[in-house]
Coordinates of C-alpha atoms in Angstrom, one line a residue:
M207 CA 5.2 80.1 59.4
L208 CA 8.0 77.5 59.6
R209 CA 11.0 78.7 61.6
A210 CA 13.3 75.8 60.5
D211 CA 13.5 74.5 64.0
A212 CA 12.1 71.7 66.2
S213 CA 8.7 73.3 66.5
D214 CA 7.9 73.1 62.7
E215 CA 6.3 69.6 62.9
R216 CA 3.9 70.7 65.6
T217 CA 3.2 73.9 63.6
V218 CA 2.2 71.9 60.5
A219 CA 0.0 69.5 62.4
A220 CA -1.8 72.2 64.4
A221 CA -2.4 74.4 61.3
A222 CA -3.8 71.5 59.4
R223 CA -6.2 70.7 62.2
L224 CA -7.3 74.3 62.5
A225 CA -7.8 74.6 58.7
A226 CA -9.8 71.3 58.7
L227 CA -12.1 72.5 61.5
A228 CA -12.6 75.9 60.0
K229 CA -12.9 74.4 56.4
A230 CA -10.7 77.2 55.2
P231 CA -7.6 77.3 53.0
W232 CA -4.3 77.7 54.7
H233 CA -0.7 78.6 53.8
A234 CA 2.6 77.2 55.0
V235 CA 5.5 79.6 54.5
L236 CA 9.2 78.9 55.2
V237 CA 11.4 81.9 55.8
E238 CA 15.1 81.2 55.0
N239 CA 18.0 83.5 56.1
A240 CA 21.6 83.2 57.3
Q241 CA 20.5 82.0 60.7
T242 CA 18.5 79.0 59.3
R243 CA 21.3 78.1 56.9
R244 CA 23.8 77.8 59.7
R245 CA 21.8 74.9 61.1
G246 CA 23.1 72.7 58.2
E247 CA 21.8 71.1 55.0
S248 CA 20.2 68.2 56.8
A249 CA 18.0 70.5 58.9
R250 CA 17.0 72.4 55.8
L251 CA 16.0 69.2 54.1
R252 CA 13.9 68.1 57.0
T253 CA 12.1 71.5 56.9
L254 CA 11.5 71.2 53.2
E255 CA 10.1 67.7 53.7
L256 CA 7.7 69.2 56.3
L257 CA 6.7 71.8 53.7
R258 CA 6.0 69.0 51.2
Q259 CA 3.8 67.3 53.8
A260 CA 1.9 70.5 54.4
H261 CA 1.3 70.7 50.7
A262 CA 0.0 67.2 50.6
Q263 CA -2.4 68.1 53.4
G264 CA -3.9 70.9 51.2
A265 CA -1.7 73.9 52.1
V266 CA -0.5 76.5 49.7
T267 CA 3.3 76.5 50.2
A268 CA 6.0 79.1 49.7
V269 CA 9.7 79.7 50.5
L270 CA 10.6 83.2 51.3
E271 CA 13.9 85.0 51.9
G272 CA 14.2 87.5 54.7
R273 CA 16.4 88.4 57.6
D274 CA 13.4 89.1 59.8
A275 CA 10.8 86.3 59.5
A276 CA 7.9 88.4 60.8
I277 CA 8.5 91.1 58.2
A278 CA 8.7 88.5 55.4
V279 CA 5.5 86.8 56.5
A280 CA 3.7 90.1 56.9
A281 CA 4.7 91.1 53.4
Y282 CA 3.4 87.7 52.1
A283 CA 0.2 88.2 54.0
R284 CA -0.4 91.6 52.5
R285 CA -0.3 89.9 49.1
L286 CA -3.1 87.6 50.3
T287 CA -5.3 90.5 51.4
Q288 CA -6.6 90.9 47.8
A289 CA -8.4 87.6 48.2
A290 CA -9.0 87.9 52.0
P291 CA -9.2 91.6 53.1
R292 CA -9.6 90.7 56.8
L293 CA -6.8 88.2 57.4
D294 CA -5.7 87.0 60.8
L295 CA -2.4 85.5 61.7
V296 CA -2.5 82.6 64.2
D297 CA 0.6 81.5 66.0
V298 CA 0.0 77.7 66.5
A299 CA 3.3 76.8 68.1
V300 CA 5.4 78.8 70.5
P301 CA 9.0 77.5 70.5
A302 CA 9.8 78.9 74.0
S303 CA 7.1 76.9 75.8
G304 CA 6.6 74.1 73.4
S305 CA 2.9 74.5 73.7
A306 CA 0.4 75.0 70.9
A307 CA -1.6 77.8 72.5
P308 CA -2.9 79.9 69.6
S309 CA -3.2 83.6 69.7
A310 CA -4.8 85.7 67.1
G311 CA -4.4 89.2 66.0
P312 CA -4.7 91.3 62.9
V313 CA -1.9 91.6 60.4
P314 CA 0.2 94.7 61.3
D315 CA 0.7 97.3 58.7
V316 CA 4.5 96.9 58.7
H317 CA 6.5 99.0 56.3
P318 CA 8.9 97.0 54.0
D319 CA 11.8 98.7 55.9
G320 CA 10.5 97.5 59.3
A321 CA 8.8 100.8 60.4
P322 CA 6.8 103.7 59.1
A323 CA 8.8 106.3 57.2
P324 CA 8.8 109.2 59.7
R325 CA 9.9 106.8 62.5
R326 CA 12.8 105.5 60.3
Y327 CA 14.2 109.0 59.7
L328 CA 13.9 109.8 63.4
A329 CA 15.6 106.6 64.3
A330 CA 18.4 107.4 61.9
A331 CA 18.9 110.9 63.3
G332 CA 18.8 109.4 66.9
A333 CA 21.5 106.9 66.0
S334 CA 23.8 109.6 64.7
L335 CA 23.2 111.8 67.7
G336 CA 23.9 108.8 70.0
T337 CA 27.1 108.2 68.2
A338 CA 28.0 111.9 68.6
L339 CA 27.4 111.7 72.4
V340 CA 29.8 108.8 72.6
A341 CA 32.4 109.9 70.0
L342 CA 32.7 113.6 70.4
P343 CA 34.1 113.5 73.9
L344 CA 36.9 111.5 72.4
L345 CA 38.0 114.2 70.0
P346 CA 40.9 115.4 72.3
L347 CA 42.3 111.9 72.4
L348 CA 41.5 110.7 68.8
D349 CA 42.0 112.2 65.5
V350 CA 39.0 113.7 63.6
A351 CA 39.4 111.1 60.9
N352 CA 39.1 108.3 63.5
V353 CA 36.0 109.8 65.0
A354 CA 34.5 110.1 61.5
M355 CA 35.0 106.3 61.0
L356 CA 32.7 105.8 64.0
F357 CA 30.0 107.9 62.4
L358 CA 30.6 106.0 59.1
L359 CA 30.0 102.7 61.0
T360 CA 26.7 104.1 62.2
V361 CA 25.7 105.1 58.7
V362 CA 26.4 101.6 57.4
L363 CA 24.3 100.0 60.1
V364 CA 21.5 102.5 59.5
A365 CA 21.6 101.8 55.7
I366 CA 21.4 98.0 56.3
R367 CA 18.5 98.3 58.7
L368 CA 16.5 101.3 57.5
G369 CA 17.4 102.0 53.9
R370 CA 18.9 104.8 51.8
G371 CA 16.9 107.8 53.0
P372 CA 17.5 107.3 56.7
A373 CA 21.2 106.5 56.0
I374 CA 21.6 109.8 54.2
T375 CA 19.9 111.5 57.1
A376 CA 22.3 109.8 59.5
T377 CA 25.3 110.9 57.3
L378 CA 24.2 114.6 57.3
V379 CA 23.4 114.6 61.1
G380 CA 26.8 113.0 61.9
F381 CA 28.6 115.4 59.6
C382 CA 27.0 118.5 61.1
A383 CA 27.6 117.2 64.7
L384 CA 31.3 116.6 64.0
V385 CA 31.7 120.0 62.3
L386 CA 30.1 121.8 65.2
A387 CA 31.8 119.9 68.0
A388 CA 35.4 119.9 66.7
P389 CA 37.8 122.8 67.6
R390 CA 37.7 125.6 65.1
R391 CA 41.4 125.6 64.7
Q392 CA 41.3 122.1 63.2
Y393 CA 39.4 123.5 60.3
D394 CA 41.9 126.0 59.2
V395 CA 42.8 125.9 55.5
S396 CA 46.2 124.5 56.4
E397 CA 44.5 121.5 58.1
F398 CA 43.3 120.3 54.7
K399 CA 43.4 116.6 55.8
Y400 CA 40.5 117.1 58.1
T401 CA 38.4 118.6 55.4
V402 CA 39.2 115.5 53.2
A403 CA 38.3 113.1 56.0
L404 CA 34.9 114.7 56.5
T405 CA 34.3 114.9 52.8
V406 CA 35.2 111.2 52.4
M407 CA 32.9 110.4 55.3
L408 CA 30.0 112.2 53.6
A409 CA 30.7 110.5 50.3
V410 CA 31.1 107.0 51.7
G411 CA 27.9 107.4 53.7
W412 CA 26.1 108.5 50.6
I413 CA 27.5 105.6 48.5
T414 CA 26.8 103.1 51.2
A415 CA 23.2 104.2 51.5
R416 CA 22.7 104.0 47.7
L417 CA 24.2 100.5 47.4
T418 CA 22.2 99.2 50.3
S419 CA 19.1 100.7 48.8
D420 CA 19.8 99.0 45.5
L421 CA 20.3 95.6 47.2
R422 CA 17.0 96.1 49.1
E423 CA 15.2 96.9 45.8
Q424 CA 16.7 93.8 44.2
A425 CA 15.5 91.7 47.1
Q426 CA 12.0 93.2 46.8
A427 CA 12.1 92.5 43.0
A428 CA 13.1 88.9 43.7
I429 CA 10.1 88.6 46.1
G430 CA 7.8 90.0 43.5
R431 CA 9.1 87.6 40.9
E432 CA 8.7 84.7 43.3
A433 CA 5.1 85.8 43.9
R434 CA 4.4 86.0 40.1
T435 CA 6.0 82.6 39.5
R436 CA 3.9 81.2 42.4
A437 CA 0.7 82.7 40.9
L438 CA 1.5 81.2 37.5
Y439 CA 2.3 77.8 39.0
E440 CA -0.9 77.7 41.0
F441 CA -2.9 78.9 38.0
A442 CA -1.4 76.3 35.7
R443 CA -1.9 73.5 38.3
A444 CA -5.5 74.5 38.7
L445 CA -6.1 74.5 34.9
S446 CA -4.4 71.1 34.5
V447 CA -7.4 69.3 36.1
A448 CA -10.1 71.3 34.2
L449 CA -12.1 69.0 31.9
Q450 CA -14.9 71.4 30.9
T451 CA -15.0 74.9 29.5
E452 CA -17.0 76.1 32.5
Q453 CA -14.2 75.0 34.8
V454 CA -11.7 77.0 32.8
F455 CA -13.9 80.1 33.1
E456 CA -14.3 79.7 36.8
I457 CA -10.6 79.1 37.5
T458 CA -9.6 82.1 35.3
R459 CA -12.0 84.5 37.0
R460 CA -11.0 83.3 40.5
F461 CA -7.2 83.8 39.9
L462 CA -7.6 87.1 38.2
A463 CA -9.7 88.4 41.1
R464 CA -7.0 87.1 43.5
S465 CA -3.9 88.4 41.6
F466 CA -5.3 91.6 40.1
D467 CA -8.5 92.3 42.0
A468 CA -10.1 92.3 38.6
R469 CA -13.3 91.1 37.1
A470 CA -13.0 89.1 33.9
A471 CA -15.0 87.3 31.3
I472 CA -14.0 84.8 28.6
L473 CA -15.8 85.3 25.3
L474 CA -15.9 82.3 22.9
P475 CA -16.6 82.4 19.2
D476 CA -19.5 80.5 17.4
D477 CA -19.1 78.5 14.3
A478 CA -19.2 81.7 12.2
G479 CA -16.4 83.3 14.2
R480 CA -18.6 85.8 16.1
L481 CA -18.0 86.2 19.8
R482 CA -21.0 85.1 22.0
W483 CA -22.2 87.1 25.0
P484 CA -20.7 85.7 28.2
E485 CA -23.0 83.7 30.5
P486 CA -23.3 84.9 34.1
P487 CA -21.3 82.8 36.6
A488 CA -23.2 80.5 39.0
G489 CA -22.8 80.2 42.7
E490 CA -20.3 82.3 44.6
E491 CA -17.9 82.8 41.7
P492 CA -16.4 86.2 41.1
R493 CA -19.0 88.4 39.4
A494 CA -18.4 88.8 35.7
P495 CA -18.3 92.3 34.2
V496 CA -21.2 93.7 32.2
L497 CA -20.3 94.2 28.6
S498 CA -22.1 96.6 26.2
V499 CA -22.5 96.4 22.5
L500 CA -19.4 98.6 22.0
D501 CA -17.4 96.4 24.3
M502 CA -18.4 93.3 22.3
A503 CA -17.4 95.1 19.1
A504 CA -13.9 95.9 20.6
A505 CA -13.6 92.3 21.7
Q506 CA -14.5 91.1 18.2
W507 CA -11.8 93.4 16.8
A508 CA -9.2 91.9 19.1
F509 CA -10.3 88.4 18.1
D510 CA -10.3 89.1 14.4
H511 CA -6.9 90.8 14.4
A512 CA -5.3 88.5 17.1
A513 CA -4.0 91.6 18.9
P514 CA -4.9 93.2 22.3
A515 CA -7.2 96.2 22.5
G516 CA -8.6 98.5 25.1
V517 CA -7.0 100.2 28.1
G518 CA -3.2 100.3 28.0
T519 CA -3.0 99.6 24.2
A520 CA -2.9 101.7 21.1
T521 CA -6.4 100.5 20.0
L522 CA -9.3 102.0 21.9
P523 CA -7.2 103.1 24.9
S524 CA -10.2 104.9 26.5
N525 CA -12.2 101.7 26.8
P526 CA -12.2 100.6 30.5
F527 CA -11.6 96.9 29.5
L528 CA -8.4 95.2 28.3
Y529 CA -9.2 92.6 25.6
L530 CA -6.6 89.9 25.2
P531 CA -7.0 87.3 22.4
L532 CA -6.6 83.8 23.6
L533 CA -4.0 82.5 21.2
A534 CA -3.6 78.8 21.3
P535 CA -1.1 76.8 19.3
M536 CA -3.7 75.8 16.7
R537 CA -5.9 78.9 16.5
S538 CA -7.5 81.7 18.6
R539 CA -9.9 80.3 21.1
G540 CA -11.6 83.5 22.2
V541 CA -11.0 86.8 24.0
L542 CA -10.3 87.5 27.7
A543 CA -12.0 90.7 28.8
V544 CA -10.5 92.1 32.0
R545 CA -11.4 95.2 34.0
V546 CA -9.2 96.2 36.9
P547 CA -9.9 98.9 39.5
D548 CA -6.4 100.4 39.1
V549 CA -5.8 101.1 35.5
A550 CA -2.2 102.3 36.2
A551 CA -1.4 98.8 37.4
L552 CA -1.6 97.5 33.8
L553 CA 1.1 100.0 32.8
V554 CA 3.6 98.1 35.0
P555 CA 5.5 95.7 32.7
E556 CA 5.6 92.9 35.3
R557 CA 1.9 93.0 35.9
R558 CA 1.1 93.1 32.2
E559 CA 3.4 90.2 31.5
L560 CA 1.7 88.2 34.2
L561 CA -1.7 89.0 32.8
D562 CA -0.5 87.9 29.3
A563 CA 0.8 84.7 30.8
F564 CA -2.6 84.1 32.4
A565 CA -4.3 84.6 29.0
A566 CA -1.9 82.2 27.3
L567 CA -2.5 79.5 29.9
A568 CA -6.2 79.9 29.6
A569 CA -6.0 79.6 25.8
I570 CA -4.0 76.4 26.1
A571 CA -6.5 75.0 28.6
L572 CA -9.4 75.8 26.3
E573 CA -7.7 74.1 23.4
R574 CA -7.0 71.1 25.5
V575 CA -10.6 70.9 26.7
H576 CA -11.7 71.3 23.0
Y577 CA -9.6 68.3 22.0
V578 CA -10.8 66.3 25.0
D579 CA -14.4 66.9 23.7
V580 CA -13.3 65.9 20.2
A581 CA -11.7 62.7 21.5
Q582 CA -14.8 61.8 23.4
D583 CA -17.0 62.4 20.3
A584 CA -14.6 60.3 18.3
V585 CA -14.8 57.5 20.8
V586 CA -18.6 57.7 20.8
R587 CA -18.7 57.6 17.0
M588 CA -16.3 54.7 16.9
E589 CA -18.4 52.7 19.4
G590 CA -21.5 53.6 17.4
E591 CA -19.9 52.5 14.2
R592 CA -18.7 49.3 15.7
L593 CA -22.1 48.5 17.1
R594 CA -23.7 49.3 13.7
N595 CA -21.2 47.1 11.9
S596 CA -21.9 44.2 14.4
L597 CA -25.6 44.6 13.9
L598 CA -25.3 44.7 10.1
A599 CA -23.1 41.7 10.1
A600 CA -25.5 39.7 12.4
L601 CA -28.5 40.7 10.3
S602 CA -27.0 40.1 6.9
H603 CA -25.5 36.8 8.0
D604 CA -28.9 35.5 9.3
L605 CA -30.7 36.7 6.2
R606 CA -28.2 35.5 3.7
T607 CA -29.2 31.8 3.9
P608 CA -33.0 32.2 3.5
L609 CA -32.5 34.8 0.8
T610 CA -30.3 32.4 -1.2
G611 CA -33.0 29.8 -0.9
L612 CA -35.6 32.3 -2.0
V613 CA -33.5 33.2 -5.1
G614 CA -33.2 29.5 -6.0
L615 CA -36.9 28.8 -5.5
S616 CA -37.9 31.9 -7.6
E617 CA -35.6 30.8 -10.5
S618 CA -36.9 27.3 -10.3
L619 CA -40.4 28.7 -10.5
T620 CA -39.7 30.5 -13.7
L621 CA -38.3 27.2 -15.2
S622 CA -41.1 24.9 -14.0
R623 CA -42.8 22.5 -16.4
P624 CA -45.4 22.8 -17.6
S625 CA -44.7 26.5 -18.3
L626 CA -46.6 29.1 -16.3
G627 CA -49.1 31.4 -17.8
A628 CA -48.1 34.9 -19.0
A629 CA -49.5 36.5 -15.8
Q630 CA -48.0 33.9 -13.6
M631 CA -44.6 34.1 -15.4
E632 CA -44.6 37.9 -14.9
L633 CA -45.1 37.5 -11.2
A634 CA -42.5 34.8 -11.0
N635 CA -39.9 37.0 -12.8
A636 CA -40.8 39.9 -10.5
L637 CA -40.3 37.7 -7.5
R638 CA -37.0 36.5 -8.8
D639 CA -35.7 40.0 -9.5
E640 CA -36.7 41.3 -6.1
A641 CA -35.1 38.3 -4.4
R642 CA -31.9 38.9 -6.4
R643 CA -31.9 42.6 -5.4
M644 CA -32.4 41.7 -1.7
S645 CA -29.6 39.1 -1.9
T646 CA -27.3 41.7 -3.4
L647 CA -28.2 44.2 -0.7
V648 CA -27.6 41.8 2.1
A649 CA -24.3 40.7 0.5
N650 CA -23.2 44.4 0.4
L651 CA -24.1 44.8 4.1
L652 CA -22.1 41.8 5.0
D653 CA -19.1 42.8 2.9
M654 CA -19.0 46.3 4.4
A655 CA -19.2 44.9 7.9
R656 CA -16.3 42.5 7.2
I657 CA -14.2 45.1 5.5
Q658 CA -14.5 47.6 8.3
S659 CA -13.9 45.0 11.0
G660 CA -10.7 43.8 9.2
G661 CA -12.1 40.4 8.6
V662 CA -11.3 40.3 4.9
K663 CA -7.9 39.0 3.8
L664 CA -6.8 39.7 0.2
N665 CA -6.0 36.7 -1.9
L666 CA -3.5 38.5 -4.2
Q667 CA -2.5 36.7 -7.4
W668 CA -0.9 37.9 -10.7
Q669 CA -3.9 37.8 -13.1
L670 CA -5.3 39.3 -16.3
V671 CA -7.9 41.9 -15.7
E672 CA -9.8 40.8 -18.9
E673 CA -10.8 37.6 -17.2
T674 CA -12.3 39.4 -14.2
I675 CA -14.2 41.8 -16.5
G676 CA -15.7 38.9 -18.4
S677 CA -16.7 37.1 -15.2
A678 CA -18.3 40.3 -13.9
L679 CA -20.3 40.7 -17.1
R680 CA -21.6 37.2 -16.9
A681 CA -22.6 37.6 -13.3
C682 CA -24.4 40.9 -13.9
R683 CA -26.3 40.1 -17.1
W684 CA -29.6 40.2 -15.4
Q685 CA -28.9 43.7 -13.9
L686 CA -27.9 45.0 -17.3
G687 CA -31.0 43.7 -19.1
T688 CA -31.2 45.0 -22.7
R689 CA -28.4 47.5 -22.3
T690 CA -25.5 47.5 -24.8
V691 CA -22.1 46.9 -23.3
E692 CA -18.9 48.0 -25.1
T693 CA -15.5 46.8 -23.9
R694 CA -12.4 48.7 -24.9
I695 CA -9.5 46.6 -23.7
P696 CA -6.3 46.9 -25.8
R697 CA -4.0 44.0 -26.5
G698 CA -1.1 43.2 -24.2
L699 CA -2.3 44.5 -20.9
P700 CA 0.2 43.5 -18.2
L701 CA -0.5 41.1 -15.3
V702 CA -1.7 42.8 -12.2
R703 CA -1.7 41.5 -8.7
F704 CA -5.2 41.6 -7.2
D705 CA -7.9 39.5 -5.5
A706 CA -10.1 38.4 -8.4
T707 CA -13.2 37.8 -6.2
L708 CA -13.1 41.2 -4.6
L709 CA -12.3 43.0 -7.9
E710 CA -15.2 41.2 -9.6
R711 CA -17.4 42.6 -6.7
V712 CA -16.2 46.1 -7.6
L713 CA -17.1 45.7 -11.3
C714 CA -20.4 44.1 -10.4
N715 CA -21.4 47.0 -8.2
L716 CA -20.4 49.5 -10.9
L717 CA -22.4 47.6 -13.5
E718 CA -25.4 47.4 -11.2
N719 CA -25.2 51.1 -10.7
A720 CA -25.2 51.6 -14.5
G721 CA -28.2 49.2 -14.8
K722 CA -30.2 51.1 -12.1
Y723 CA -29.7 54.7 -13.3
T724 CA -29.8 54.4 -17.1
A725 CA -32.5 53.8 -19.6
P726 CA -33.2 50.1 -20.7
H727 CA -31.5 50.7 -24.1
A728 CA -28.5 52.7 -22.8
T729 CA -24.9 52.0 -23.6
V730 CA -22.4 51.0 -20.9
T731 CA -18.7 51.1 -21.7
I732 CA -15.9 49.3 -19.9
A733 CA -12.4 50.6 -20.8
A734 CA -9.0 49.6 -19.5
R735 CA -5.6 51.2 -20.0
T736 CA -2.2 51.6 -18.4
E737 CA -1.0 55.1 -17.4
D738 CA 1.6 56.4 -15.0
G739 CA 2.5 53.0 -13.6
E740 CA -1.2 52.1 -13.0
L741 CA -3.8 49.9 -14.5
R742 CA -7.0 52.0 -14.9
V743 CA -10.4 50.5 -15.5
A744 CA -13.4 52.8 -16.1
V745 CA -17.1 52.0 -16.3
C746 CA -19.1 54.8 -18.1
D747 CA -22.7 55.2 -19.3
D748 CA -24.8 57.7 -21.2
G749 CA -27.3 58.2 -18.4
P750 CA -28.3 61.3 -16.5
G751 CA -24.9 61.6 -14.8
L752 CA -24.0 62.4 -11.2
P753 CA -25.3 65.3 -9.0
A754 CA -23.0 68.2 -9.3
G755 CA -20.6 68.6 -6.4
Q756 CA -21.3 65.2 -5.0
E757 CA -18.9 63.1 -7.0
D758 CA -16.7 62.3 -4.1
A759 CA -19.5 62.2 -1.4
L760 CA -21.1 59.3 -3.3
F761 CA -18.4 57.0 -2.1
E762 CA -19.4 57.5 1.6
K763 CA -21.5 54.9 3.3
F764 CA -25.3 55.3 3.1
V765 CA -25.0 58.2 0.7
R766 CA -27.0 58.3 -2.5
G767 CA -27.4 60.7 -5.3
Q768 CA -31.1 61.1 -4.5
Q769 CA -32.0 60.2 -0.9
E770 CA -35.6 59.7 -1.7
S771 CA -35.9 57.6 -4.8
S772 CA -37.9 54.8 -6.3
I773 CA -34.7 53.0 -7.2
S774 CA -33.8 50.4 -4.7
G775 CA -30.6 50.6 -2.7
V776 CA -29.1 51.9 0.6
G777 CA -25.9 53.6 -0.7
L778 CA -23.3 50.9 0.1
G779 CA -22.2 49.7 -3.3
L780 CA -19.7 52.6 -4.1
A781 CA -18.5 52.6 -0.5
I782 CA -17.6 48.9 -0.8
C783 CA -15.9 49.6 -4.2
R784 CA -13.7 52.3 -2.7
A785 CA -12.9 50.2 0.4
I786 CA -11.8 47.2 -1.8
V787 CA -9.7 49.4 -4.1
D788 CA -8.0 51.2 -1.2
A789 CA -7.2 47.8 0.3
H790 CA -5.3 47.0 -3.0
G791 CA -3.3 50.2 -2.7
G792 CA -5.3 51.9 -5.5
R793 CA -7.7 54.8 -5.8
M794 CA -11.1 55.5 -7.1
R795 CA -12.8 58.5 -8.5
A796 CA -16.0 59.6 -10.4
W797 CA -16.9 62.4 -12.8
N798 CA -19.5 63.4 -15.3
Q799 CA -18.8 63.1 -19.0
E800 CA -18.7 66.1 -21.2
H801 CA -21.9 65.3 -23.1
A802 CA -23.9 63.0 -20.9
G803 CA -23.5 60.1 -18.5
A804 CA -21.2 59.3 -15.6
C805 CA -17.9 57.6 -15.3
F806 CA -16.4 55.6 -12.4
E807 CA -12.7 54.7 -12.6
F808 CA -10.5 52.7 -10.3
S809 CA -6.7 52.3 -10.6
L810 CA -4.4 49.5 -9.4
P811 CA -0.6 49.8 -9.1
L812 CA 1.4 47.9 -11.6
G813 CA 4.1 45.7 -10.2
E814 CA 6.9 43.5 -11.5
P815 CA 5.4 40.0 -12.1
P816 CA 7.7 37.0 -11.6
P817 CA 9.7 36.0 -14.8
L818 CA 7.8 32.7 -15.1
L819 CA 4.5 34.5 -15.4
E820 CA 5.9 37.0 -17.9
G821 CA 7.0 34.0 -20.1
E822 CA 3.6 32.5 -19.9
L823 CA 2.0 35.8 -20.9
E824 CA 4.0 35.9 -24.1
H825 CA 2.2 32.7 -25.3
L826 CA -1.2 34.3 -24.7
D827 CA -2.8 36.3 -27.6
P828 CA -5.7 38.0 -26.1
E829 CA -8.1 39.4 -28.6
S830 CA -9.0 43.0 -28.5
H831 CA -12.5 43.6 -27.2
D832 CA -13.4 46.8 -29.0
T833 CA -16.7 45.6 -30.4
P834 CA -20.0 46.2 -28.7
T835 CA -21.6 43.2 -26.9
R836 CA -25.3 43.1 -26.3
Q837 CA -26.3 41.7 -22.9
H838 CA -29.9 40.4 -22.5
E839 CA -31.7 38.0 -20.3
H840 CA -32.7 34.5 -21.4

């Protein structure tokens, strides 16, 4: 206890040493009153600084208000007995001698009014009788009204010191003593003024006792509010450093046991929204309550309806537990099941509000821990993605050069003179096709790694999309084979600003998909149009179509329509297409046609080309490409 005098520094140092030796928690309490305030603001600031130093050394600190420091500290100690039933007070600094000789003793059972109730009433009666012994002999010299004021002064002092009941007792005893001791003649009906004086004495004593009692109750309420605020502060501070769900469980159970002498369990939902059975706490944590099947059903109701249930509520009031849903800002995180030994304590509004505040803080802590886990998972995924992209880039870069040479050698082999035999030519063509496929696969891997690492810079130019479509058809003639390609490109398409190399890559990947998943004599259609301020280009076929419900998932990396398939590929082509189109500010989608086949469409935003390019475009007369074109290998 800090007394706001010169001994406080030694008190803090000695208490810190004792706590360190005993490996026990300790409290530093400052009691403020009128006497400490008279020492000045500078002395108060020094004491508060000592309190801060005690907090830095591990103490739990508090500032109390009380005229009698011993009574205030005793009341504070009684609140701690819920966590430590056998608590000792140790005086580590004696101001009178300046020594630090400790003396221990149990916490006295002090009444909030300073003494047990019977003794307070006896003291009040004794004070009035003592006043009577002093004042009644003065009746011949003083007026009855003046003597009554002496009794009234005693009543005020008793009310301040002992409370309303003893003050009323002092009033009645003094009134009776004055009535019995005064001469009878003074109480004649004609002496009405004496009757008024005694009546006023009785009324003033009664009012004084009532007002003093109200002030005392307000002081006690303020102390209670301070205790609740302190509990919430300590609970929030403890939860602020929790990084795991188990730590939140442990802290919540410990503080509920300390503040309410309650056993508690936190029930968390699974992925299906069903509450899981609580796990037993480890070590010396407060023992969790045992929940039955009916208790779990009540907790599930509270979770589903986001409303409290159990004792003290309108839902299942006979249940011994109180179930509070842990409502966080985003969603409900679970249910707090609390069982207190004194059910009537939950009916006190202040206690219930404190319990609700504990539940809200626990819910926020659980949500914070959840998002900490989400952030850690995201970091792990990002690091894994970065490592995978680096590995793909390194492998594809090292494989690209030898594969290019292999493709060239295989094509040279098919064109060698004298011509190869039929069987040898078939093998040479197969070698060439596989080398091309491997080269395309490696190119896709490298492109995806570059796009995700931000290493691709767009070379945006105002161009005609017809030229890029024609270039893609020439580059993909060997993938299309004997399939028929129809182009439906109307006259007068506007200039669009795009990177021709990357857009050709998009078209080649779509045409390669059509060549893989359609029959050798299928029809592939390339159509272009302008709509809603966009240029839309679609590549459709009459093949088997897309798996139902996976139209959008096919654009993810390493996702294929059939994971196990004889068709070569790793599921990167469509992912590259979407990444390139997104980089242009466009969008891409896929769907199944009504009769048969699949369609892939990408759109690019139309802009306002420079006037010079518009003038050049007027001199161009592009022909409509609405006739079928047969692609075959030579």
